[in-house]
Amino acid sequence: MERIKKLREEARKQGNPVLRDKSFELLLKTIRENKPKSILEIGVNVGLSGIAMLLEETESTLTGIEIDEDCIKKAKQNYKDFGVSERAKIFCGDAGEIIPILTGKYDFIFLDGPKGHYFEYLPNLINSLNKNGILFADNVLFRGYVEDETPTPHRQMTIKHSMQNFLNAIENTKGLKTTVYHIEDGVSITKKLYE
């Protein structure tokens, strides 16, 4: 994991949106506890979180969705460098178009894509989860705007409302059990309790 930490730091310096440290630790802890065999990652970026999950759970496979072709090239190279490319595949395109046509079922979904679309993606993501599957979502408190801790700039209102709807749905839908962690930009972990 030291090598991953170093690469995460480099990616951050290059301006890549990298999962923050405490959220990253929570992601890996959740993977360790749940031992998923199949993982879906929305927002692959350069592949570092995906690699870390695959190294943590050596029996698992990963399906990723990423819209940026340059990121996909780097991610594929990183998968190769870490020896996980046999267990990882990436779909290139808009998650909103790809998620509804996925045919697989997943034990774990890591949602770190476009923030304004979390609520829109949610029904299909829940359908894609196996029973006792986990939906791990980053940035759910979005800079403090979601809980009105900081004034929301007008251009961020759509994301704020989408995230509020997303949180309301995962916290109040029967058959889902959700914990929201007030760390960094906010993380939610939702367990699907039914088939």
GROMACS .gro file of C-alpha atoms in nm:
model
  195
    1MET     CA    1   0.000   0.000   0.000
    2GLU     CA    2   0.299   0.233   0.040
    3ARG     CA    3   0.336   0.246  -0.337
    4ILE     CA    4  -0.035   0.332  -0.373
    5LYS     CA    5   0.000   0.609  -0.113
    6LYS     CA    6   0.290   0.757  -0.307
    7LEU     CA    7   0.097   0.746  -0.636
    8ARG     CA    8  -0.211   0.896  -0.467
    9GLU     CA    9   0.005   1.185  -0.349
   10GLU     CA   10   0.149   1.237  -0.698
   11ALA     CA   11  -0.198   1.225  -0.855
   12ARG     CA   12  -0.323   1.480  -0.601
   13LYS     CA   13  -0.034   1.714  -0.686
   14GLN     CA   14  -0.124   1.684  -1.056
   15GLY     CA   15  -0.476   1.801  -0.974
   16ASN     CA   16  -0.649   1.462  -1.003
   17PRO     CA   17  -0.951   1.426  -0.773
   18VAL     CA   18  -0.817   1.160  -0.536
   19LEU     CA   19  -1.023   1.012  -0.253
   20ARG     CA   20  -0.911   1.184   0.068
   21ASP     CA   21  -0.703   0.992   0.322
   22LYS     CA   22  -0.961   0.919   0.596
   23SER     CA   23  -1.224   0.829   0.336
   24PHE     CA   24  -0.968   0.605   0.162
   25GLU     CA   25  -0.892   0.427   0.492
   26LEU     CA   26  -1.266   0.381   0.553
   27LEU     CA   27  -1.308   0.241   0.200
   28LEU     CA   28  -1.037  -0.022   0.259
   29LYS     CA   29  -1.170  -0.106   0.606
   30THR     CA   30  -1.518  -0.160   0.455
   31ILE     CA   31  -1.369  -0.385   0.185
   32ARG     CA   32  -1.182  -0.588   0.451
   33GLU     CA   33  -1.496  -0.630   0.660
   34ASN     CA   34  -1.727  -0.727   0.372
   35LYS     CA   35  -1.492  -0.924   0.146
   36PRO     CA   36  -1.679  -0.850  -0.179
   37LYS     CA   37  -1.626  -1.081  -0.474
   38SER     CA   38  -1.755  -0.830  -0.731
   39ILE     CA   39  -1.696  -0.454  -0.719
   40LEU     CA   40  -1.839  -0.174  -0.933
   41GLU     CA   41  -1.654   0.158  -0.930
   42ILE     CA   42  -1.818   0.470  -1.071
   43GLY     CA   43  -1.550   0.730  -1.140
   44VAL     CA   44  -1.229   0.530  -1.189
   45ASN     CA   45  -0.999   0.827  -1.249
   46VAL     CA   46  -0.646   0.677  -1.279
   47GLY     CA   47  -0.741   0.354  -1.103
   48LEU     CA   48  -0.571   0.390  -0.764
   49SER     CA   49  -0.875   0.326  -0.543
   50GLY     CA   50  -0.971   0.029  -0.760
   51ILE     CA   51  -0.621  -0.118  -0.732
   52ALA     CA   52  -0.622  -0.070  -0.354
   53MET     CA   53  -0.957  -0.252  -0.329
   54LEU     CA   54  -0.832  -0.540  -0.546
   55LEU     CA   55  -0.511  -0.570  -0.343
   56GLU     CA   56  -0.715  -0.569  -0.021
   57GLU     CA   57  -0.952  -0.842  -0.144
   58THR     CA   58  -0.750  -1.071  -0.369
   59GLU     CA   59  -1.046  -1.287  -0.478
   60SER     CA   60  -1.248  -0.993  -0.612
   61THR     CA   61  -1.306  -0.855  -0.961
   62LEU     CA   62  -1.367  -0.491  -1.050
   63THR     CA   63  -1.583  -0.327  -1.315
   64GLY     CA   64  -1.517   0.045  -1.357
   65ILE     CA   65  -1.690   0.330  -1.537
   66GLU     CA   66  -1.493   0.637  -1.646
   67ILE     CA   67  -1.570   0.906  -1.904
   68ASP     CA   68  -1.217   1.051  -1.945
   69GLU     CA   69  -1.015   0.853  -2.201
   70ASP     CA   70  -0.677   0.980  -2.075
   71CYS     CA   71  -0.766   0.863  -1.724
   72ILE     CA   72  -0.864   0.523  -1.862
   73LYS     CA   73  -0.526   0.485  -2.035
   74LYS     CA   74  -0.346   0.568  -1.709
   75ALA     CA   75  -0.577   0.341  -1.508
   76LYS     CA   76  -0.513   0.047  -1.742
   77GLN     CA   77  -0.138   0.104  -1.716
   78ASN     CA   78  -0.165   0.122  -1.336
   79TYR     CA   79  -0.368  -0.202  -1.329
   80LYS     CA   80  -0.092  -0.365  -1.534
   81ASP     CA   81   0.186  -0.227  -1.311
   82PHE     CA   82   0.015  -0.365  -0.999
   83GLY     CA   83  -0.067  -0.702  -1.157
   84VAL     CA   84  -0.446  -0.669  -1.130
   85SER     CA   85  -0.540  -0.611  -1.495
   86GLU     CA   86  -0.680  -0.968  -1.525
   87ARG     CA   87  -0.935  -0.880  -1.256
   88ALA     CA   88  -1.031  -0.529  -1.373
   89LYS     CA   89  -1.223  -0.394  -1.671
   90ILE     CA   90  -1.335  -0.040  -1.753
   91PHE     CA   91  -1.631   0.086  -1.953
   92CYS     CA   92  -1.560   0.419  -2.121
   93GLY     CA   93  -1.853   0.658  -2.121
   94ASP     CA   94  -2.119   0.842  -1.927
   95ALA     CA   95  -2.216   0.656  -1.609
   96GLY     CA   96  -2.576   0.771  -1.653
   97GLU     CA   97  -2.592   0.576  -1.980
   98ILE     CA   98  -2.387   0.274  -1.872
   99ILE     CA   99  -2.533   0.200  -1.526
  100PRO     CA  100  -2.888   0.122  -1.653
  101ILE     CA  101  -2.756  -0.136  -1.902
  102LEU     CA  102  -2.517  -0.322  -1.669
  103THR     CA  103  -2.616  -0.686  -1.646
  104GLY     CA  104  -2.394  -0.790  -1.355
  105LYS     CA  105  -2.476  -0.799  -0.984
  106TYR     CA  106  -2.226  -0.659  -0.737
  107ASP     CA  107  -2.135  -0.712  -0.373
  108PHE     CA  108  -1.984  -0.365  -0.344
  109ILE     CA  109  -2.035  -0.038  -0.532
  110PHE     CA  110  -1.798   0.255  -0.489
  111LEU     CA  111  -1.974   0.571  -0.606
  112ASP     CA  112  -1.737   0.861  -0.671
  113GLY     CA  113  -1.865   1.000  -1.000
  114PRO     CA  114  -2.045   1.324  -1.092
  115LYS     CA  115  -2.200   1.456  -0.769
  116GLY     CA  116  -2.511   1.603  -0.929
  117HIS     CA  117  -2.620   1.259  -1.053
  118TYR     CA  118  -2.602   1.042  -0.740
  119PHE     CA  119  -2.979   1.052  -0.686
  120GLU     CA  120  -3.050   0.979  -1.052
  121TYR     CA  121  -2.817   0.675  -1.044
  122LEU     CA  122  -2.952   0.538  -0.716
  123PRO     CA  123  -3.241   0.310  -0.828
  124ASN     CA  124  -3.023   0.128  -1.081
  125LEU     CA  125  -2.734   0.100  -0.834
  126ILE     CA  126  -2.958  -0.053  -0.569
  127ASN     CA  127  -3.095  -0.298  -0.829
  128SER     CA  128  -2.737  -0.392  -0.920
  129LEU     CA  129  -2.648  -0.481  -0.559
  130ASN     CA  130  -2.668  -0.834  -0.426
  131LYS     CA  131  -2.838  -0.897  -0.094
  132ASN     CA  132  -2.613  -0.762   0.187
  133GLY     CA  133  -2.425  -0.565  -0.080
  134ILE     CA  134  -2.270  -0.231   0.010
  135LEU     CA  135  -2.302   0.108  -0.162
  136PHE     CA  136  -2.010   0.328  -0.053
  137ALA     CA  137  -2.057   0.689  -0.168
  138ASP     CA  138  -1.801   0.971  -0.135
  139ASN     CA  139  -1.864   1.349  -0.116
  140VAL     CA  140  -2.219   1.310   0.020
  141LEU     CA  141  -2.195   1.622   0.239
  142PHE     CA  142  -2.040   1.818  -0.049
  143ARG     CA  143  -1.827   2.092   0.110
  144GLY     CA  144  -2.073   2.141   0.396
  145TYR     CA  145  -2.344   2.270   0.159
  146VAL     CA  146  -2.571   1.967   0.200
  147GLU     CA  147  -2.632   2.030   0.570
  148ASP     CA  148  -2.618   2.408   0.527
  149GLU     CA  149  -2.297   2.438   0.728
  150THR     CA  150  -2.167   2.682   0.466
  151PRO     CA  151  -2.360   2.914   0.231
  152THR     CA  152  -2.420   2.743  -0.104
  153PRO     CA  153  -2.308   2.928  -0.420
  154HIS     CA  154  -2.586   2.939  -0.679
  155ARG     CA  155  -2.389   2.724  -0.927
  156GLN     CA  156  -2.370   2.441  -0.668
  157MET     CA  157  -2.743   2.432  -0.586
  158THR     CA  158  -2.821   2.148  -0.828
  159ILE     CA  159  -2.554   1.926  -0.671
  160LYS     CA  160  -2.671   2.020  -0.321
  161HIS     CA  161  -3.034   1.929  -0.396
  162SER     CA  162  -2.939   1.606  -0.573
  163MET     CA  163  -2.723   1.504  -0.277
  164GLN     CA  164  -2.998   1.591  -0.027
  165ASN     CA  165  -3.240   1.374  -0.226
  166PHE     CA  166  -2.981   1.095  -0.241
  167LEU     CA  167  -2.923   1.103   0.136
  168ASN     CA  168  -3.294   1.119   0.208
  169ALA     CA  169  -3.351   0.812  -0.013
  170ILE     CA  170  -3.072   0.596   0.131
  171GLU     CA  171  -3.163   0.688   0.490
  172ASN     CA  172  -3.540   0.642   0.457
  173THR     CA  173  -3.594   0.359   0.208
  174LYS     CA  174  -3.716   0.033   0.360
  175GLY     CA  175  -3.463  -0.245   0.321
  176LEU     CA  176  -3.161  -0.014   0.323
  177LYS     CA  177  -2.943   0.048   0.628
  178THR     CA  178  -2.726   0.360   0.601
  179THR     CA  179  -2.455   0.523   0.809
  180VAL     CA  180  -2.327   0.871   0.717
  181TYR     CA  181  -1.972   0.953   0.826
  182HIS     CA  182  -1.892   1.319   0.889
  183ILE     CA  183  -1.533   1.288   0.774
  184GLU     CA  184  -1.369   1.506   0.509
  185ASP     CA  185  -1.636   1.563   0.241
  186GLY     CA  186  -1.876   1.306   0.387
  187VAL     CA  187  -1.911   0.934   0.318
  188SER     CA  188  -2.224   0.720   0.327
  189ILE     CA  189  -2.225   0.342   0.359
  190THR     CA  190  -2.551   0.171   0.269
  191LYS     CA  191  -2.627  -0.199   0.307
  192LYS     CA  192  -2.902  -0.360   0.100
  193LEU     CA  193  -3.087  -0.602   0.327
  194TYR     CA  194  -3.304  -0.778   0.068
  195GLU     CA  195  -3.260  -0.985  -0.250
   0.00000   0.00000   0.00000
